[in-house]
Coordinates of C-alpha atoms in Angstrom, one line a residue:
M1 CA 8.3 -0.6 15.6
I2 CA 7.1 -1.1 12.0
L3 CA 8.3 1.6 9.6
T4 CA 6.3 2.6 6.5
V5 CA 7.8 4.8 3.7
T6 CA 5.6 6.9 1.6
L7 CA 7.8 9.1 -0.6
N8 CA 4.8 10.5 -2.5
T9 CA 2.3 11.2 0.4
A10 CA -1.1 12.6 -0.5
L11 CA -4.2 14.1 1.0
D12 CA -6.9 11.6 0.0
I13 CA -10.3 13.2 -0.7
T14 CA -13.3 11.0 -1.4
Y15 CA -16.5 12.3 -2.9
R16 CA -19.7 10.2 -2.9
V17 CA -22.3 10.8 -5.6
R18 CA -25.5 8.9 -6.4
S19 CA -24.6 8.4 -10.0
L20 CA -21.4 9.4 -11.8
R21 CA -22.0 10.6 -15.3
P22 CA -19.5 12.4 -17.6
H23 CA -20.2 16.0 -18.9
T24 CA -22.7 16.7 -16.1
S25 CA -22.8 18.5 -12.7
H26 CA -23.0 16.3 -9.6
R27 CA -24.3 16.9 -6.1
V28 CA -21.9 15.4 -3.6
T29 CA -23.7 13.4 -0.8
E30 CA -20.7 12.9 1.4
V31 CA -17.0 14.0 1.4
T32 CA -14.2 12.6 3.5
E33 CA -10.5 13.7 3.8
R34 CA -7.7 11.6 5.1
P35 CA -3.8 11.6 5.1
G36 CA -3.0 9.3 2.3
G37 CA -0.4 7.7 0.1
K38 CA 0.0 3.9 0.2
G39 CA 2.3 3.7 3.2
L40 CA 0.2 6.0 5.3
N41 CA -2.8 3.8 4.6
V42 CA -0.8 0.8 5.6
A43 CA 0.3 2.5 8.8
R44 CA -3.3 3.3 9.9
V45 CA -4.4 -0.3 9.4
L46 CA -1.3 -1.6 11.3
A47 CA -2.0 0.8 14.1
A48 CA -5.6 -0.4 14.2
L49 CA -4.3 -4.0 14.5
G50 CA -2.3 -2.9 17.6
H51 CA 1.2 -2.4 16.1
E52 CA 3.5 0.6 16.8
V53 CA 4.1 2.4 13.5
T54 CA 6.3 5.2 12.3
V55 CA 5.7 6.9 9.0
T56 CA 8.3 8.7 6.9
G57 CA 8.5 10.2 3.5
F58 CA 7.9 13.8 2.3
A59 CA 5.3 16.5 3.2
G60 CA 5.1 20.1 2.2
G61 CA 2.9 23.1 1.5
V62 CA -0.6 23.8 2.7
T63 CA -1.7 20.3 1.7
G64 CA 1.2 18.8 3.6
R65 CA 0.3 20.8 6.7
A66 CA -3.3 19.6 6.6
L67 CA -2.0 16.0 6.2
R68 CA 0.3 16.3 9.2
D69 CA -2.4 17.9 11.3
Q70 CA -4.8 15.0 10.7
L71 CA -2.0 12.5 11.1
A72 CA -1.4 13.8 14.6
D73 CA -4.9 12.7 15.5
T74 CA -4.2 9.1 14.4
P75 CA -3.6 6.9 17.4
G76 CA -0.6 4.6 17.3
V77 CA 1.1 6.4 14.3
V78 CA 4.3 8.4 14.8
D79 CA 5.0 11.2 12.2
A80 CA 8.6 11.2 11.0
L81 CA 7.9 12.9 7.6
I82 CA 10.6 15.1 6.1
P83 CA 9.4 18.7 5.3
V84 CA 9.9 19.9 1.7
A85 CA 9.4 23.2 -0.1
G86 CA 7.0 21.8 -2.7
S87 CA 3.3 21.0 -2.0
T88 CA 2.0 17.6 -1.2
R89 CA -0.3 16.2 -3.8
R90 CA -4.0 15.5 -3.5
T91 CA -5.8 12.3 -4.7
I92 CA -9.5 12.5 -5.5
A93 CA -11.8 9.4 -5.5
V94 CA -15.3 9.8 -6.8
V95 CA -17.5 7.0 -5.7
D96 CA -20.7 6.1 -7.5
T97 CA -23.0 4.9 -4.6
T98 CA -25.4 3.2 -7.0
T99 CA -22.8 0.9 -8.6
G100 CA -20.1 1.1 -6.0
D101 CA -17.5 2.0 -8.7
S102 CA -14.8 4.5 -8.0
T103 CA -13.0 7.0 -10.3
Q104 CA -9.5 8.1 -9.2
L105 CA -7.6 11.3 -10.0
N106 CA -4.0 11.4 -8.8
E107 CA -1.8 14.5 -8.8
P108 CA 2.0 14.0 -9.5
G109 CA 3.5 15.3 -6.3
P110 CA 6.1 17.9 -5.4
E111 CA 9.5 18.2 -7.0
I112 CA 12.1 16.8 -4.5
T113 CA 15.5 18.5 -4.5
P114 CA 18.8 16.7 -4.1
A115 CA 19.2 18.2 -0.6
E116 CA 15.7 17.0 0.5
W117 CA 16.4 13.5 -0.9
A118 CA 19.7 13.4 1.0
A119 CA 17.9 14.5 4.2
F120 CA 15.4 11.7 3.8
Q121 CA 18.1 9.0 3.3
E122 CA 19.9 10.1 6.5
A123 CA 16.7 10.0 8.5
Y124 CA 15.7 6.6 7.0
E125 CA 18.9 5.0 8.1
V126 CA 18.4 6.3 11.7
L127 CA 14.8 5.0 11.7
L128 CA 16.0 1.5 10.6
R129 CA 17.9 1.1 13.8
S130 CA 14.7 0.6 15.8
A131 CA 12.5 -1.0 13.0
S132 CA 11.2 -4.6 13.1
A133 CA 10.2 -4.4 9.5
V134 CA 9.8 -1.7 6.7
A135 CA 7.3 -1.2 3.9
L136 CA 8.4 0.8 0.9
C137 CA 5.1 1.9 -0.8
G138 CA 3.8 3.8 -3.8
S139 CA 5.0 6.1 -6.5
L140 CA 8.1 8.3 -6.6
P141 CA 7.6 12.0 -6.6
P142 CA 9.5 14.1 -9.3
G143 CA 13.1 14.5 -8.5
V144 CA 13.6 11.2 -6.6
P145 CA 15.9 8.8 -8.5
V146 CA 14.2 5.9 -10.3
G147 CA 16.4 3.5 -8.4
A148 CA 15.5 5.0 -5.0
Y149 CA 13.7 1.9 -3.7
A150 CA 16.6 -0.4 -4.7
G151 CA 18.9 1.7 -2.5
L152 CA 16.5 1.8 0.4
I153 CA 16.1 -2.0 0.2
K154 CA 19.9 -2.5 0.3
A155 CA 20.0 -0.2 3.3
A156 CA 17.3 -2.2 5.1
R157 CA 19.1 -5.5 4.3
S158 CA 22.4 -4.1 5.6
A159 CA 20.5 -3.2 8.9
G160 CA 19.0 -6.7 9.1
V161 CA 15.4 -5.4 8.7
P162 CA 12.9 -7.3 6.6
V163 CA 11.6 -5.2 3.8
L164 CA 8.3 -5.3 1.7
L165 CA 8.1 -3.5 -1.6
D166 CA 4.8 -2.2 -3.1
T167 CA 5.4 -0.1 -6.2
S168 CA 5.2 -0.3 -10.0
G169 CA 7.0 0.3 -13.3
E170 CA 10.8 0.8 -13.4
P171 CA 11.1 1.4 -9.6
L172 CA 9.6 -2.0 -9.1
R173 CA 11.9 -3.6 -11.7
R174 CA 15.0 -2.1 -10.0
G175 CA 13.7 -2.8 -6.5
V176 CA 13.1 -6.5 -7.2
A177 CA 16.7 -6.9 -8.3
A178 CA 17.8 -5.5 -4.9
R179 CA 16.3 -8.7 -3.3
P180 CA 13.5 -7.5 -1.0
D181 CA 11.9 -10.0 1.4
L182 CA 8.5 -9.6 -0.1
V183 CA 7.0 -7.9 -3.1
K184 CA 3.2 -7.2 -3.4
P185 CA 2.3 -6.3 -7.0
N186 CA -1.2 -6.3 -8.5
A187 CA -1.9 -8.4 -11.6
Y188 CA -1.2 -5.5 -14.0
E189 CA 2.1 -4.5 -12.3
L190 CA 3.2 -8.2 -12.2
A191 CA 2.5 -8.6 -16.0
E192 CA 4.3 -5.3 -16.7
L193 CA 7.3 -6.6 -14.7
T194 CA 7.5 -10.0 -16.2
G195 CA 5.8 -9.8 -19.6
S196 CA 3.5 -12.7 -18.7
H197 CA -0.3 -12.4 -18.0
D198 CA -0.3 -15.9 -16.5
P199 CA -0.1 -15.1 -12.7
S200 CA 1.4 -18.5 -11.9
R201 CA 4.2 -18.1 -14.4
A202 CA 4.7 -14.4 -13.6
T203 CA 5.1 -15.0 -9.9
Q204 CA 7.8 -17.6 -10.7
D205 CA 9.6 -15.1 -13.0
A206 CA 9.4 -12.3 -10.5
R207 CA 10.9 -14.5 -7.8
R208 CA 13.8 -15.5 -10.0
R209 CA 14.5 -11.8 -10.5
G210 CA 15.4 -11.4 -6.9
A211 CA 12.4 -11.2 -4.5
R212 CA 12.4 -13.8 -1.7
A213 CA 8.6 -14.0 -1.8
I214 CA 5.9 -12.7 -4.2
V215 CA 2.3 -12.0 -3.2
A216 CA 0.2 -10.9 -6.2
S217 CA -3.1 -9.2 -5.8
L218 CA -5.7 -10.6 -8.3
G219 CA -8.5 -8.3 -7.4
P220 CA -11.8 -10.2 -6.6
Q221 CA -9.8 -13.4 -7.1
G222 CA -7.7 -12.7 -3.9
L223 CA -4.0 -13.2 -3.5
L224 CA -1.5 -15.6 -5.1
A225 CA 1.6 -16.2 -3.0
L226 CA 4.9 -17.8 -4.0
T227 CA 7.3 -18.1 -1.1
P228 CA 10.2 -20.3 0.0
E229 CA 7.7 -22.3 2.1
G230 CA 5.2 -23.0 -0.7
R231 CA 2.6 -21.5 -3.0
W232 CA -1.0 -20.6 -1.9
H233 CA -4.1 -19.0 -3.4
A234 CA -6.2 -17.1 -0.9
T235 CA -9.7 -16.0 -2.0
P236 CA -12.5 -13.9 -0.3
P237 CA -16.0 -15.6 0.0
A238 CA -17.6 -13.1 -2.4
R239 CA -16.9 -10.0 -4.4
E240 CA -17.3 -6.9 -2.2
H241 CA -19.0 -3.7 -3.5
G242 CA -17.8 -0.3 -2.4
N243 CA -14.7 1.9 -2.6
P244 CA -11.6 -0.3 -3.5
T245 CA -9.2 2.6 -2.8
G246 CA -6.7 1.4 -0.2
A247 CA -7.8 -2.3 -0.4
G248 CA -4.3 -3.3 -1.6
D249 CA -2.7 -1.2 1.2
S250 CA -4.7 -3.1 3.8
A251 CA -3.5 -6.3 2.3
V252 CA 0.1 -5.1 2.7
A253 CA -0.7 -4.3 6.4
G254 CA -2.0 -7.8 6.8
L255 CA 1.1 -9.3 5.3
L256 CA 3.5 -7.1 7.2
S257 CA 1.8 -7.6 10.5
G258 CA 1.9 -11.4 9.9
L259 CA 5.6 -11.2 9.1
V260 CA 6.4 -9.4 12.3
E261 CA 4.2 -11.7 14.3
Q262 CA 5.8 -14.7 12.6
L263 CA 2.5 -16.2 11.5
P264 CA 2.4 -19.1 9.1
W265 CA 1.9 -18.0 5.5
P266 CA -1.7 -19.2 5.2
D267 CA -2.6 -17.1 8.3
R268 CA -0.9 -14.1 6.8
L269 CA -2.8 -14.5 3.6
T270 CA -6.1 -15.0 5.4
R271 CA -5.6 -11.7 7.3
A272 CA -4.5 -9.8 4.2
V273 CA -7.5 -10.9 2.2
A274 CA -10.0 -10.3 5.0
L275 CA -8.5 -6.8 5.6
S276 CA -8.6 -6.0 1.9
A277 CA -12.3 -7.0 1.6
A278 CA -13.2 -5.1 4.8
T279 CA -11.6 -2.0 3.4
V280 CA -13.8 -2.0 0.3
Q281 CA -16.7 -1.7 2.7
A282 CA -15.2 1.2 4.6
P283 CA -16.0 4.9 3.7
A284 CA -12.4 6.0 3.1
A285 CA -8.9 4.6 2.3
G286 CA -6.8 3.5 5.2
E287 CA -9.7 2.3 7.2
F288 CA -11.5 -1.1 7.4
D289 CA -14.9 -2.3 8.7
R290 CA -13.9 -4.1 11.9
A291 CA -17.1 -6.2 12.1
A292 CA -16.7 -7.2 8.5
Y293 CA -13.1 -8.1 9.0
E294 CA -13.9 -10.4 12.0
K295 CA -16.5 -12.2 10.0
L296 CA -14.3 -12.5 6.9
L297 CA -11.4 -14.1 8.8
A298 CA -13.4 -17.3 9.1
R299 CA -14.6 -17.3 5.5
V300 CA -11.4 -16.7 3.5
S301 CA -10.3 -19.8 1.6
V302 CA -6.6 -20.6 1.4
T303 CA -5.5 -23.5 -0.8
A304 CA -2.2 -24.8 -2.0
A305 CA -1.6 -23.7 -5.6

């Protein structure tokens, strides 16, 4: 079983409009609603790839109930979310169908009490006993300690479970120091962590800070990986137009599934880039265009860097 942790779950709502313009009214041509937050997006993609997945984190209020009701209809995903008194956040993506550009609005999330955080930690340690790998994903809701991911990484390492970290800011800085097996920042997060805007130099610096492997997302330029086995640059065949929400989460699913399946690094990166590009073509986060994914697998370029 693969475990994904989403401390700040969300109900993802995607609106599609023909042309997004400020200070005007818009007629929505299509709306979709999905359980979201980075780890839940990762879990749906992993399940679609045939892996058994359990999701944990927090859910509460009317939005949390809607999220869990929809999650129950997701094949292959087991719900182990911890109930809280506060209300789960919503994230709104407005997609301009003319340009393919997306505008994102993210609510902060519920205030987590010390008792709720303690309940999560206890449940997490139990879930680790049957996990083959764990992904720690996304932002921290209010009330959760800034060093939360560092503690969760140490618990996973003590249990002998490989751990992937995908977050930003101070939680990323502290988490890297706890020595996760893999960190997946985007270019901005990597620069914020290291102070360097040169991805090659920044990945070296990030690895020296404690991560066993770094895979940096460079947007349309693909993924740059620095691992104990070598350095690679994986690129898609062309820039994809559509909704980029969840593309990074699909890359995480590709990397994590490749880790569990013990694939060589170039194959993991190929899968991650193909899934990411296929997600841009899908209508909602946490989904990918299966036909596009199959075609892209043969067209992703992976070179030694």
